[in-house]
PDB file of C-alpha atoms in Angstrom:
ATOM      1  CA  MET A   7     -37.463 131.275 -76.770  1.00  0.00           C
ATOM      2  CA  PRO A   8     -39.683 128.769 -74.890  1.00  0.00           C
ATOM      3  CA  ALA A   9     -43.292 129.142 -76.005  1.00  0.00           C
ATOM      4  CA  ARG A  10     -44.675 129.691 -72.513  1.00  0.00           C
ATOM      5  CA  PHE A  11     -42.424 132.601 -71.574  1.00  0.00           C
ATOM      6  CA  SER A  12     -43.395 136.182 -72.412  1.00  0.00           C
ATOM      7  CA  ILE A  13     -41.714 139.499 -71.686  1.00  0.00           C
ATOM      8  CA  ASN A  14     -43.721 141.942 -69.537  1.00  0.00           C
ATOM      9  CA  LYS A  15     -45.361 139.070 -67.705  1.00  0.00           C
ATOM     10  CA  ILE A  16     -44.821 137.645 -64.218  1.00  0.00           C
ATOM     11  CA  TYR A  17     -45.194 134.037 -63.083  1.00  0.00           C
ATOM     12  CA  ASN A  18     -46.506 132.233 -60.014  1.00  0.00           C
ATOM     13  CA  GLU A  19     -43.807 129.604 -59.684  1.00  0.00           C
ATOM     14  CA  ASP A  20     -40.450 128.690 -58.209  1.00  0.00           C
ATOM     15  CA  CYS A  21     -37.758 130.976 -59.629  1.00  0.00           C
ATOM     16  CA  VAL A  22     -35.251 128.205 -60.434  1.00  0.00           C
ATOM     17  CA  GLU A  23     -37.809 126.405 -62.566  1.00  0.00           C
ATOM     18  CA  GLY A  24     -39.079 129.721 -63.910  1.00  0.00           C
ATOM     19  CA  MET A  25     -35.674 131.012 -64.973  1.00  0.00           C
ATOM     20  CA  GLY A  26     -35.207 127.685 -66.750  1.00  0.00           C
ATOM     21  CA  MET A  27     -37.736 128.983 -69.316  1.00  0.00           C
ATOM     22  CA  LEU A  28     -35.423 131.852 -70.288  1.00  0.00           C
ATOM     23  CA  PRO A  29     -32.700 131.456 -72.921  1.00  0.00           C
ATOM     24  CA  ASP A  30     -29.064 132.181 -72.114  1.00  0.00           C
ATOM     25  CA  GLY A  31     -28.042 135.840 -71.958  1.00  0.00           C
ATOM     26  CA  MET A  32     -31.508 137.364 -72.246  1.00  0.00           C
ATOM     27  CA  VAL A  33     -31.687 139.636 -69.169  1.00  0.00           C
ATOM     28  CA  ASP A  34     -30.137 143.110 -68.900  1.00  0.00           C
ATOM     29  CA  LEU A  35     -30.543 143.674 -65.163  1.00  0.00           C
ATOM     30  CA  ILE A  36     -31.510 141.615 -62.106  1.00  0.00           C
ATOM     31  CA  ILE A  37     -32.677 143.311 -58.900  1.00  0.00           C
ATOM     32  CA  THR A  38     -33.760 140.985 -56.126  1.00  0.00           C
ATOM     33  CA  ASP A  39     -34.339 140.618 -52.404  1.00  0.00           C
ATOM     34  CA  PRO A  40     -34.300 136.857 -51.665  1.00  0.00           C
ATOM     35  CA  PRO A  41     -35.518 135.342 -48.373  1.00  0.00           C
ATOM     36  CA  PHE A  42     -32.977 135.915 -45.603  1.00  0.00           C
ATOM     37  CA  ALA A  43     -33.357 132.620 -43.643  1.00  0.00           C
ATOM     38  CA  ILE A  44     -33.872 134.380 -40.308  1.00  0.00           C
ATOM     39  CA  ASP A  45     -37.193 132.770 -39.327  1.00  0.00           C
ATOM     40  CA  PHE A  46     -39.057 135.891 -40.460  1.00  0.00           C
ATOM     41  CA  LYS A  47     -42.743 136.030 -39.513  1.00  0.00           C
ATOM     42  CA  ALA A  48     -45.034 137.904 -41.900  1.00  0.00           C
ATOM     43  CA  HIS A  49     -47.372 139.091 -39.144  1.00  0.00           C
ATOM     44  CA  ARG A  50     -44.744 140.053 -36.584  1.00  0.00           C
ATOM     45  CA  SER A  51     -45.492 143.616 -35.458  1.00  0.00           C
ATOM     46  CA  ASN A  52     -42.176 145.044 -36.684  1.00  0.00           C
ATOM     47  CA  TYR A  53     -42.152 148.808 -37.272  1.00  0.00           C
ATOM     48  CA  ASN A  54     -45.655 149.230 -35.783  1.00  0.00           C
ATOM     49  CA  ARG A  55     -47.291 147.762 -38.893  1.00  0.00           C
ATOM     50  CA  THR A  56     -51.037 147.025 -38.857  1.00  0.00           C
ATOM     51  CA  GLN A  57     -50.991 143.244 -38.991  1.00  0.00           C
ATOM     52  CA  ASN A  58     -54.374 142.676 -40.643  1.00  0.00           C
ATOM     53  CA  ARG A  59     -53.207 144.569 -43.757  1.00  0.00           C
ATOM     54  CA  VAL A  60     -50.072 142.425 -44.166  1.00  0.00           C
ATOM     55  CA  MET A  61     -50.616 139.430 -46.417  1.00  0.00           C
ATOM     56  CA  ALA A  62     -49.590 136.085 -44.940  1.00  0.00           C
ATOM     57  CA  GLY A  63     -47.748 133.349 -46.805  1.00  0.00           C
ATOM     58  CA  TYR A  64     -44.153 134.564 -46.683  1.00  0.00           C
ATOM     59  CA  SER A  65     -41.981 131.634 -47.851  1.00  0.00           C
ATOM     60  CA  GLU A  66     -38.868 131.358 -45.683  1.00  0.00           C
ATOM     61  CA  ILE A  67     -35.792 129.186 -46.273  1.00  0.00           C
ATOM     62  CA  ALA A  68     -34.197 127.121 -43.508  1.00  0.00           C
ATOM     63  CA  ALA A  69     -30.712 128.349 -42.613  1.00  0.00           C
ATOM     64  CA  SER A  70     -29.360 124.823 -43.116  1.00  0.00           C
ATOM     65  CA  ASP A  71     -30.609 124.860 -46.724  1.00  0.00           C
ATOM     66  CA  TYR A  72     -29.532 128.385 -47.568  1.00  0.00           C
ATOM     67  CA  SER A  73     -26.241 127.665 -49.304  1.00  0.00           C
ATOM     68  CA  VAL A  74     -27.783 125.063 -51.644  1.00  0.00           C
ATOM     69  CA  PHE A  75     -30.793 127.313 -52.256  1.00  0.00           C
ATOM     70  CA  THR A  76     -28.526 130.277 -53.060  1.00  0.00           C
ATOM     71  CA  LEU A  77     -26.285 128.347 -55.437  1.00  0.00           C
ATOM     72  CA  SER A  78     -29.288 126.976 -57.332  1.00  0.00           C
ATOM     73  CA  TRP A  79     -30.981 130.296 -58.074  1.00  0.00           C
ATOM     74  CA  MET A  80     -27.745 132.252 -58.643  1.00  0.00           C
ATOM     75  CA  LYS A  81     -26.539 129.706 -61.227  1.00  0.00           C
ATOM     76  CA  GLN A  82     -29.699 130.335 -63.239  1.00  0.00           C
ATOM     77  CA  ALA A  83     -29.356 134.088 -62.759  1.00  0.00           C
ATOM     78  CA  HIS A  84     -25.804 133.964 -64.118  1.00  0.00           C
ATOM     79  CA  ARG A  85     -26.915 131.926 -67.138  1.00  0.00           C
ATOM     80  CA  VAL A  86     -29.754 134.264 -68.157  1.00  0.00           C
ATOM     81  CA  LEU A  87     -27.808 137.506 -67.581  1.00  0.00           C
ATOM     82  CA  LYS A  88     -26.181 139.262 -70.548  1.00  0.00           C
ATOM     83  CA  ASP A  89     -22.451 139.999 -70.577  1.00  0.00           C
ATOM     84  CA  THR A  90     -23.472 143.672 -70.513  1.00  0.00           C
ATOM     85  CA  GLY A  91     -25.793 143.096 -67.562  1.00  0.00           C
ATOM     86  CA  SER A  92     -25.583 143.409 -63.787  1.00  0.00           C
ATOM     87  CA  ILE A  93     -27.250 141.896 -60.741  1.00  0.00           C
ATOM     88  CA  PHE A  94     -28.029 143.630 -57.440  1.00  0.00           C
ATOM     89  CA  ILE A  95     -28.731 141.247 -54.546  1.00  0.00           C
ATOM     90  CA  PHE A  96     -30.034 142.546 -51.217  1.00  0.00           C
ATOM     91  CA  SER A  97     -29.166 140.587 -48.097  1.00  0.00           C
ATOM     92  CA  GLY A  98     -29.055 140.800 -44.342  1.00  0.00           C
ATOM     93  CA  TRP A  99     -25.778 139.933 -42.651  1.00  0.00           C
ATOM     94  CA  ASN A 100     -26.935 136.543 -41.328  1.00  0.00           C
ATOM     95  CA  ASN A 101     -26.404 134.495 -44.491  1.00  0.00           C
ATOM     96  CA  LEU A 102     -24.410 136.972 -46.539  1.00  0.00           C
ATOM     97  CA  LYS A 103     -21.485 134.539 -46.577  1.00  0.00           C
ATOM     98  CA  ASP A 104     -23.544 132.047 -48.598  1.00  0.00           C
ATOM     99  CA  ILE A 105     -24.273 134.653 -51.279  1.00  0.00           C
ATOM    100  CA  LEU A 106     -20.622 135.725 -51.407  1.00  0.00           C
ATOM    101  CA  PHE A 107     -19.493 132.101 -51.690  1.00  0.00           C
ATOM    102  CA  ALA A 108     -22.027 131.379 -54.436  1.00  0.00           C
ATOM    103  CA  ALA A 109     -20.959 134.472 -56.381  1.00  0.00           C
ATOM    104  CA  ASP A 110     -17.332 133.300 -56.407  1.00  0.00           C
ATOM    105  CA  GLU A 111     -18.249 129.669 -57.090  1.00  0.00           C
ATOM    106  CA  ILE A 112     -20.422 130.583 -60.081  1.00  0.00           C
ATOM    107  CA  GLY A 113     -18.076 133.169 -61.556  1.00  0.00           C
ATOM    108  CA  PHE A 114     -19.748 136.506 -60.872  1.00  0.00           C
ATOM    109  CA  VAL A 115     -17.488 139.555 -60.689  1.00  0.00           C
ATOM    110  CA  THR A 116     -17.996 141.780 -57.629  1.00  0.00           C
ATOM    111  CA  VAL A 117     -18.284 145.432 -58.676  1.00  0.00           C
ATOM    112  CA  ASN A 118     -19.349 147.019 -55.370  1.00  0.00           C
ATOM    113  CA  HIS A 119     -20.505 146.032 -51.924  1.00  0.00           C
ATOM    114  CA  ILE A 120     -23.182 148.664 -51.210  1.00  0.00           C
ATOM    115  CA  ILE A 121     -24.702 149.408 -47.811  1.00  0.00           C
ATOM    116  CA  TRP A 122     -28.344 150.515 -47.751  1.00  0.00           C
ATOM    117  CA  LYS A 123     -28.884 152.499 -44.544  1.00  0.00           C
ATOM    118  CA  TYR A 124     -32.548 152.943 -43.608  1.00  0.00           C
ATOM    119  CA  GLN A 125     -34.110 155.079 -40.904  1.00  0.00           C
ATOM    120  CA  PHE A 126     -34.185 152.614 -38.006  1.00  0.00           C
ATOM    121  CA  GLY A 127     -33.770 148.952 -37.193  1.00  0.00           C
ATOM    122  CA  VAL A 128     -34.892 146.481 -34.561  1.00  0.00           C
ATOM    123  CA  VAL A 129     -33.842 147.357 -31.002  1.00  0.00           C
ATOM    124  CA  CYS A 130     -31.654 144.656 -29.437  1.00  0.00           C
ATOM    125  CA  LYS A 131     -30.740 144.137 -25.767  1.00  0.00           C
ATOM    126  CA  ARG A 132     -27.354 142.444 -26.148  1.00  0.00           C
ATOM    127  CA  LYS A 133     -25.974 143.688 -29.471  1.00  0.00           C
ATOM    128  CA  PHE A 134     -25.924 146.782 -31.654  1.00  0.00           C
ATOM    129  CA  VAL A 135     -28.994 147.704 -33.676  1.00  0.00           C
ATOM    130  CA  THR A 136     -28.935 146.451 -37.266  1.00  0.00           C
ATOM    131  CA  SER A 137     -30.229 149.325 -39.404  1.00  0.00           C
ATOM    132  CA  HIS A 138     -28.842 148.464 -42.829  1.00  0.00           C
ATOM    133  CA  TYR A 139     -28.924 145.842 -45.562  1.00  0.00           C
ATOM    134  CA  HIS A 140     -26.113 144.740 -47.797  1.00  0.00           C
ATOM    135  CA  CYS A 141     -26.447 145.046 -51.569  1.00  0.00           C
ATOM    136  CA  LEU A 142     -24.023 143.107 -53.750  1.00  0.00           C
ATOM    137  CA  PHE A 143     -23.488 144.679 -57.162  1.00  0.00           C
ATOM    138  CA  LEU A 144     -22.210 141.855 -59.410  1.00  0.00           C
ATOM    139  CA  CYS A 145     -21.757 141.266 -63.127  1.00  0.00           C
ATOM    140  CA  LYS A 146     -20.573 138.619 -65.619  1.00  0.00           C
ATOM    141  CA  ASN A 147     -18.106 140.743 -67.572  1.00  0.00           C
ATOM    142  CA  ASP A 148     -16.691 143.839 -65.889  1.00  0.00           C
ATOM    143  CA  ALA A 149     -15.373 145.249 -69.178  1.00  0.00           C
ATOM    144  CA  LYS A 150     -18.750 145.026 -70.921  1.00  0.00           C
ATOM    145  CA  ARG A 151     -21.301 145.819 -68.189  1.00  0.00           C
ATOM    146  CA  LYS A 152     -23.475 148.912 -68.601  1.00  0.00           C
ATOM    147  CA  PHE A 153     -23.058 151.804 -66.188  1.00  0.00           C
ATOM    148  CA  PHE A 154     -24.240 155.401 -66.586  1.00  0.00           C
ATOM    149  CA  PRO A 155     -22.523 157.733 -64.086  1.00  0.00           C
ATOM    150  CA  ASP A 156     -24.254 160.870 -65.435  1.00  0.00           C
ATOM    151  CA  SER A 157     -27.761 159.397 -65.352  1.00  0.00           C
ATOM    152  CA  ARG A 158     -28.834 161.235 -62.183  1.00  0.00           C
ATOM    153  CA  TYR A 159     -26.421 164.149 -61.727  1.00  0.00           C
ATOM    154  CA  ASN A 160     -23.728 165.676 -63.908  1.00  0.00           C
ATOM    155  CA  LYS A 161     -20.259 166.397 -62.589  1.00  0.00           C
ATOM    156  CA  ASN A 162     -20.949 170.121 -62.162  1.00  0.00           C
ATOM    157  CA  GLU A 163     -24.009 169.845 -59.899  1.00  0.00           C
ATOM    158  CA  LYS A 164     -23.378 170.920 -56.317  1.00  0.00           C
ATOM    159  CA  THR A 165     -24.930 170.083 -52.954  1.00  0.00           C
ATOM    160  CA  ASP A 166     -26.110 172.843 -50.608  1.00  0.00           C
ATOM    161  CA  ASN A 167     -22.705 172.863 -48.917  1.00  0.00           C
ATOM    162  CA  GLY A 168     -20.804 173.073 -52.222  1.00  0.00           C
ATOM    163  CA  GLY A 169     -19.827 169.442 -52.624  1.00  0.00           C
ATOM    164  CA  SER A 170     -20.304 167.309 -55.718  1.00  0.00           C
ATOM    165  CA  ARG A 171     -23.855 165.963 -55.877  1.00  0.00           C
ATOM    166  CA  ARG A 172     -22.828 163.214 -58.296  1.00  0.00           C
ATOM    167  CA  TYR A 173     -19.990 162.080 -56.012  1.00  0.00           C
ATOM    168  CA  GLN A 174     -22.355 162.012 -53.040  1.00  0.00           C
ATOM    169  CA  ASP A 175     -24.951 160.017 -54.979  1.00  0.00           C
ATOM    170  CA  MET A 176     -22.339 157.509 -56.157  1.00  0.00           C
ATOM    171  CA  GLU A 177     -20.916 156.732 -52.727  1.00  0.00           C
ATOM    172  CA  ASP A 178     -21.411 153.097 -51.696  1.00  0.00           C
ATOM    173  CA  VAL A 179     -23.497 153.924 -48.602  1.00  0.00           C
ATOM    174  CA  TRP A 180     -27.066 154.767 -49.649  1.00  0.00           C
ATOM    175  CA  VAL A 181     -29.260 156.504 -47.074  1.00  0.00           C
ATOM    176  CA  ILE A 182     -32.780 155.809 -48.302  1.00  0.00           C
ATOM    177  CA  LYS A 183     -35.874 155.578 -46.110  1.00  0.00           C
ATOM    178  CA  ARG A 184     -38.125 152.544 -45.977  1.00  0.00           C
ATOM    179  CA  GLU A 185     -41.670 153.068 -47.262  1.00  0.00           C
ATOM    180  CA  TYR A 186     -44.703 152.616 -45.017  1.00  0.00           C
ATOM    181  CA  TRP A 187     -47.999 152.065 -46.772  1.00  0.00           C
ATOM    182  CA  ARG A 188     -50.524 153.048 -44.106  1.00  0.00           C
ATOM    183  CA  GLY A 189     -54.042 152.007 -45.075  1.00  0.00           C
ATOM    184  CA  ASP A 190     -52.918 149.931 -48.076  1.00  0.00           C
ATOM    185  CA  LYS A 191     -52.446 146.278 -48.855  1.00  0.00           C
ATOM    186  CA  LYS A 192     -48.854 145.170 -48.401  1.00  0.00           C
ATOM    187  CA  THR A 193     -46.516 142.222 -48.275  1.00  0.00           C
ATOM    188  CA  PRO A 194     -44.251 141.975 -45.204  1.00  0.00           C
ATOM    189  CA  THR A 195     -41.124 143.203 -47.007  1.00  0.00           C
ATOM    190  CA  LYS A 196     -40.460 145.470 -49.991  1.00  0.00           C
ATOM    191  CA  LEU A 197     -37.703 147.645 -51.391  1.00  0.00           C
ATOM    192  CA  PRO A 198     -38.508 151.363 -51.555  1.00  0.00           C
ATOM    193  CA  ALA A 199     -39.132 152.733 -55.039  1.00  0.00           C
ATOM    194  CA  GLU A 200     -36.315 155.280 -54.644  1.00  0.00           C
ATOM    195  CA  LEU A 201     -33.822 152.455 -54.209  1.00  0.00           C
ATOM    196  CA  ILE A 202     -34.995 150.644 -57.334  1.00  0.00           C
ATOM    197  CA  LYS A 203     -35.052 153.843 -59.399  1.00  0.00           C
ATOM    198  CA  LYS A 204     -31.453 154.573 -58.449  1.00  0.00           C
ATOM    199  CA  ILE A 205     -30.320 151.135 -59.646  1.00  0.00           C
ATOM    200  CA  LEU A 206     -32.362 151.406 -62.851  1.00  0.00           C
ATOM    201  CA  ALA A 207     -30.819 154.787 -63.634  1.00  0.00           C
ATOM    202  CA  TYR A 208     -27.210 153.712 -63.155  1.00  0.00           C
ATOM    203  CA  ALA A 209     -27.349 150.185 -64.577  1.00  0.00           C
ATOM    204  CA  SER A 210     -30.026 150.067 -67.314  1.00  0.00           C
ATOM    205  CA  GLU A 211     -31.543 151.838 -70.303  1.00  0.00           C
ATOM    206  CA  LYS A 212     -35.046 152.255 -71.718  1.00  0.00           C
ATOM    207  CA  ASN A 213     -36.484 148.930 -72.978  1.00  0.00           C
ATOM    208  CA  ASP A 214     -33.909 146.825 -71.090  1.00  0.00           C
ATOM    209  CA  LEU A 215     -35.312 143.625 -69.568  1.00  0.00           C
ATOM    210  CA  VAL A 216     -35.323 143.651 -65.753  1.00  0.00           C
ATOM    211  CA  LEU A 217     -35.776 140.401 -63.820  1.00  0.00           C
ATOM    212  CA  ASP A 218     -36.704 139.817 -60.175  1.00  0.00           C
ATOM    213  CA  PRO A 219     -36.592 136.108 -59.224  1.00  0.00           C
ATOM    214  CA  PHE A 220     -38.316 136.853 -55.870  1.00  0.00           C
ATOM    215  CA  LEU A 221     -41.073 139.314 -56.771  1.00  0.00           C
ATOM    216  CA  GLY A 222     -42.964 139.573 -53.475  1.00  0.00           C
ATOM    217  CA  SER A 223     -45.227 142.590 -53.910  1.00  0.00           C
ATOM    218  CA  GLY A 224     -43.942 143.098 -57.455  1.00  0.00           C
ATOM    219  CA  GLN A 225     -42.079 146.264 -56.510  1.00  0.00           C
ATOM    220  CA  VAL A 226     -39.178 145.788 -58.963  1.00  0.00           C
ATOM    221  CA  ALA A 227     -41.535 144.980 -61.843  1.00  0.00           C
ATOM    222  CA  VAL A 228     -43.900 147.868 -61.052  1.00  0.00           C
ATOM    223  CA  VAL A 229     -41.113 150.467 -60.874  1.00  0.00           C
ATOM    224  CA  SER A 230     -39.402 149.018 -63.967  1.00  0.00           C
ATOM    225  CA  LYS A 231     -42.643 149.324 -65.926  1.00  0.00           C
ATOM    226  CA  GLU A 232     -43.066 152.916 -64.756  1.00  0.00           C
ATOM    227  CA  TRP A 233     -39.516 153.636 -65.961  1.00  0.00           C
ATOM    228  CA  ASN A 234     -40.137 152.185 -69.436  1.00  0.00           C
ATOM    229  CA  ARG A 235     -38.171 149.004 -68.849  1.00  0.00           C
ATOM    230  CA  LYS A 236     -39.360 145.549 -69.837  1.00  0.00           C
ATOM    231  CA  PHE A 237     -39.917 143.262 -66.875  1.00  0.00           C
ATOM    232  CA  THR A 238     -40.410 139.699 -65.757  1.00  0.00           C
ATOM    233  CA  GLY A 239     -40.169 137.747 -62.537  1.00  0.00           C
ATOM    234  CA  PHE A 240     -41.310 134.892 -60.362  1.00  0.00           C
ATOM    235  CA  GLU A 241     -43.169 134.591 -57.067  1.00  0.00           C
ATOM    236  CA  ILE A 242     -43.916 131.272 -55.381  1.00  0.00           C
ATOM    237  CA  VAL A 243     -46.605 132.601 -52.991  1.00  0.00           C
ATOM    238  CA  LYS A 244     -49.910 132.794 -54.858  1.00  0.00           C
ATOM    239  CA  GLU A 245     -51.335 135.680 -52.811  1.00  0.00           C
ATOM    240  CA  TYR A 246     -48.226 137.812 -53.406  1.00  0.00           C
ATOM    241  CA  TYR A 247     -48.209 136.974 -57.110  1.00  0.00           C
ATOM    242  CA  GLN A 248     -51.869 138.016 -57.428  1.00  0.00           C
ATOM    243  CA  PHE A 249     -51.152 141.264 -55.592  1.00  0.00           C
ATOM    244  CA  ALA A 250     -48.166 142.027 -57.835  1.00  0.00           C
ATOM    245  CA  LYS A 251     -50.196 141.206 -60.946  1.00  0.00           C
ATOM    246  CA  GLU A 252     -53.027 143.480 -59.816  1.00  0.00           C
ATOM    247  CA  ARG A 253     -50.592 146.373 -59.384  1.00  0.00           C
ATOM    248  CA  LEU A 254     -49.125 145.778 -62.858  1.00  0.00           C
ATOM    249  CA  ASP A 255     -52.469 145.233 -64.591  1.00  0.00           C
ATOM    250  CA  LYS A 256     -53.967 148.381 -63.052  1.00  0.00           C
ATOM    251  CA  ASN A 257     -50.776 150.459 -63.395  1.00  0.00           C
ATOM    252  CA  MET A 258     -51.013 151.230 -59.685  1.00  0.00           C
ATOM    253  CA  TYR A 259     -48.272 151.756 -57.152  1.00  0.00           C
ATOM    254  CA  ARG A 260     -50.425 151.376 -54.029  1.00  0.00           C
ATOM    255  CA  ILE A 261     -53.748 149.597 -53.584  1.00  0.00           C
ATOM    256  CA  PRO A 262     -56.007 150.533 -50.658  1.00  0.00           C
ATOM    257  CA  ASP A 263     -57.040 147.834 -48.222  1.00  0.00           C
ATOM    258  CA  LYS A 264     -60.679 148.924 -48.571  1.00  0.00           C
ATOM    259  CA  PRO A 265     -62.073 149.310 -52.119  1.00  0.00           C
ATOM    260  CA  GLU A 266     -64.029 152.465 -51.251  1.00  0.00           C
ATOM    261  CA  ILE A 267     -60.800 154.340 -50.484  1.00  0.00           C
ATOM    262  CA  LYS A 268     -59.361 156.301 -53.412  1.00  0.00           C
ATOM    263  CA  GLN A 269     -56.626 154.412 -55.251  1.00  0.00           C
ATOM    264  CA  ILE A 270     -53.118 155.882 -54.968  1.00  0.00           C
ATOM    265  CA  GLY A 271     -50.197 156.253 -57.294  1.00  0.00           C
ATOM    266  CA  ILE A 272     -51.440 155.553 -60.829  1.00  0.00           C
ATOM    267  CA  PHE A 273     -48.592 155.825 -63.337  1.00  0.00           C
TER     268      PHE A 273
END
């Protein structure tokens, strides 16, 4: 293993260079939310967010560069992933084709195409509201990949209306609310903890190594640590990296914008 790489540590650097530090077949699970190439603005007042609490510096990718960018990081992700491992990639619809093309080009196997439905999207005047993200569930070896169908519900558990709770939970449309951290520091985008926990439960075990090549706020690493998984990841924006590291070092889920406010979510 390269001397400068350590498990349970995150890095402030480009993920392609960063993943180059990892040996082949080291990672059990990858969960990531790469830039979408939609000219996203960190301080845009989407979802009524308080702009002065949102950290600037979001690193966007030009749409014209997206296919090359996607191939480069997904090749490294494929190399470092174990045959028993899986990767979950979140994407908007705009450049989804580039991720799908890269997956086929590199040799990933598509297991599921999951839809994450959240509570509301951006209102549009001349098209339907987009209120979901795509999540590609891929692997290297479909016969060897880990999957634990009883990890959240057993086959006998019922919903309030008498249906199978496990069947409902394993459907490929996931209705999970976004999180809003009112009064806390935040990056402009993050996956809700419930979403990450669901993936960890179905596709990993205790002490597995979870990688996020695009850490942002460190959400995947923070939740993985809470769930007794090993973690690593990369973030190119220094301010986001420092925020993620603070959360991990302090074992905190949320950090108040003002120090005098009580800290929230210690695990």
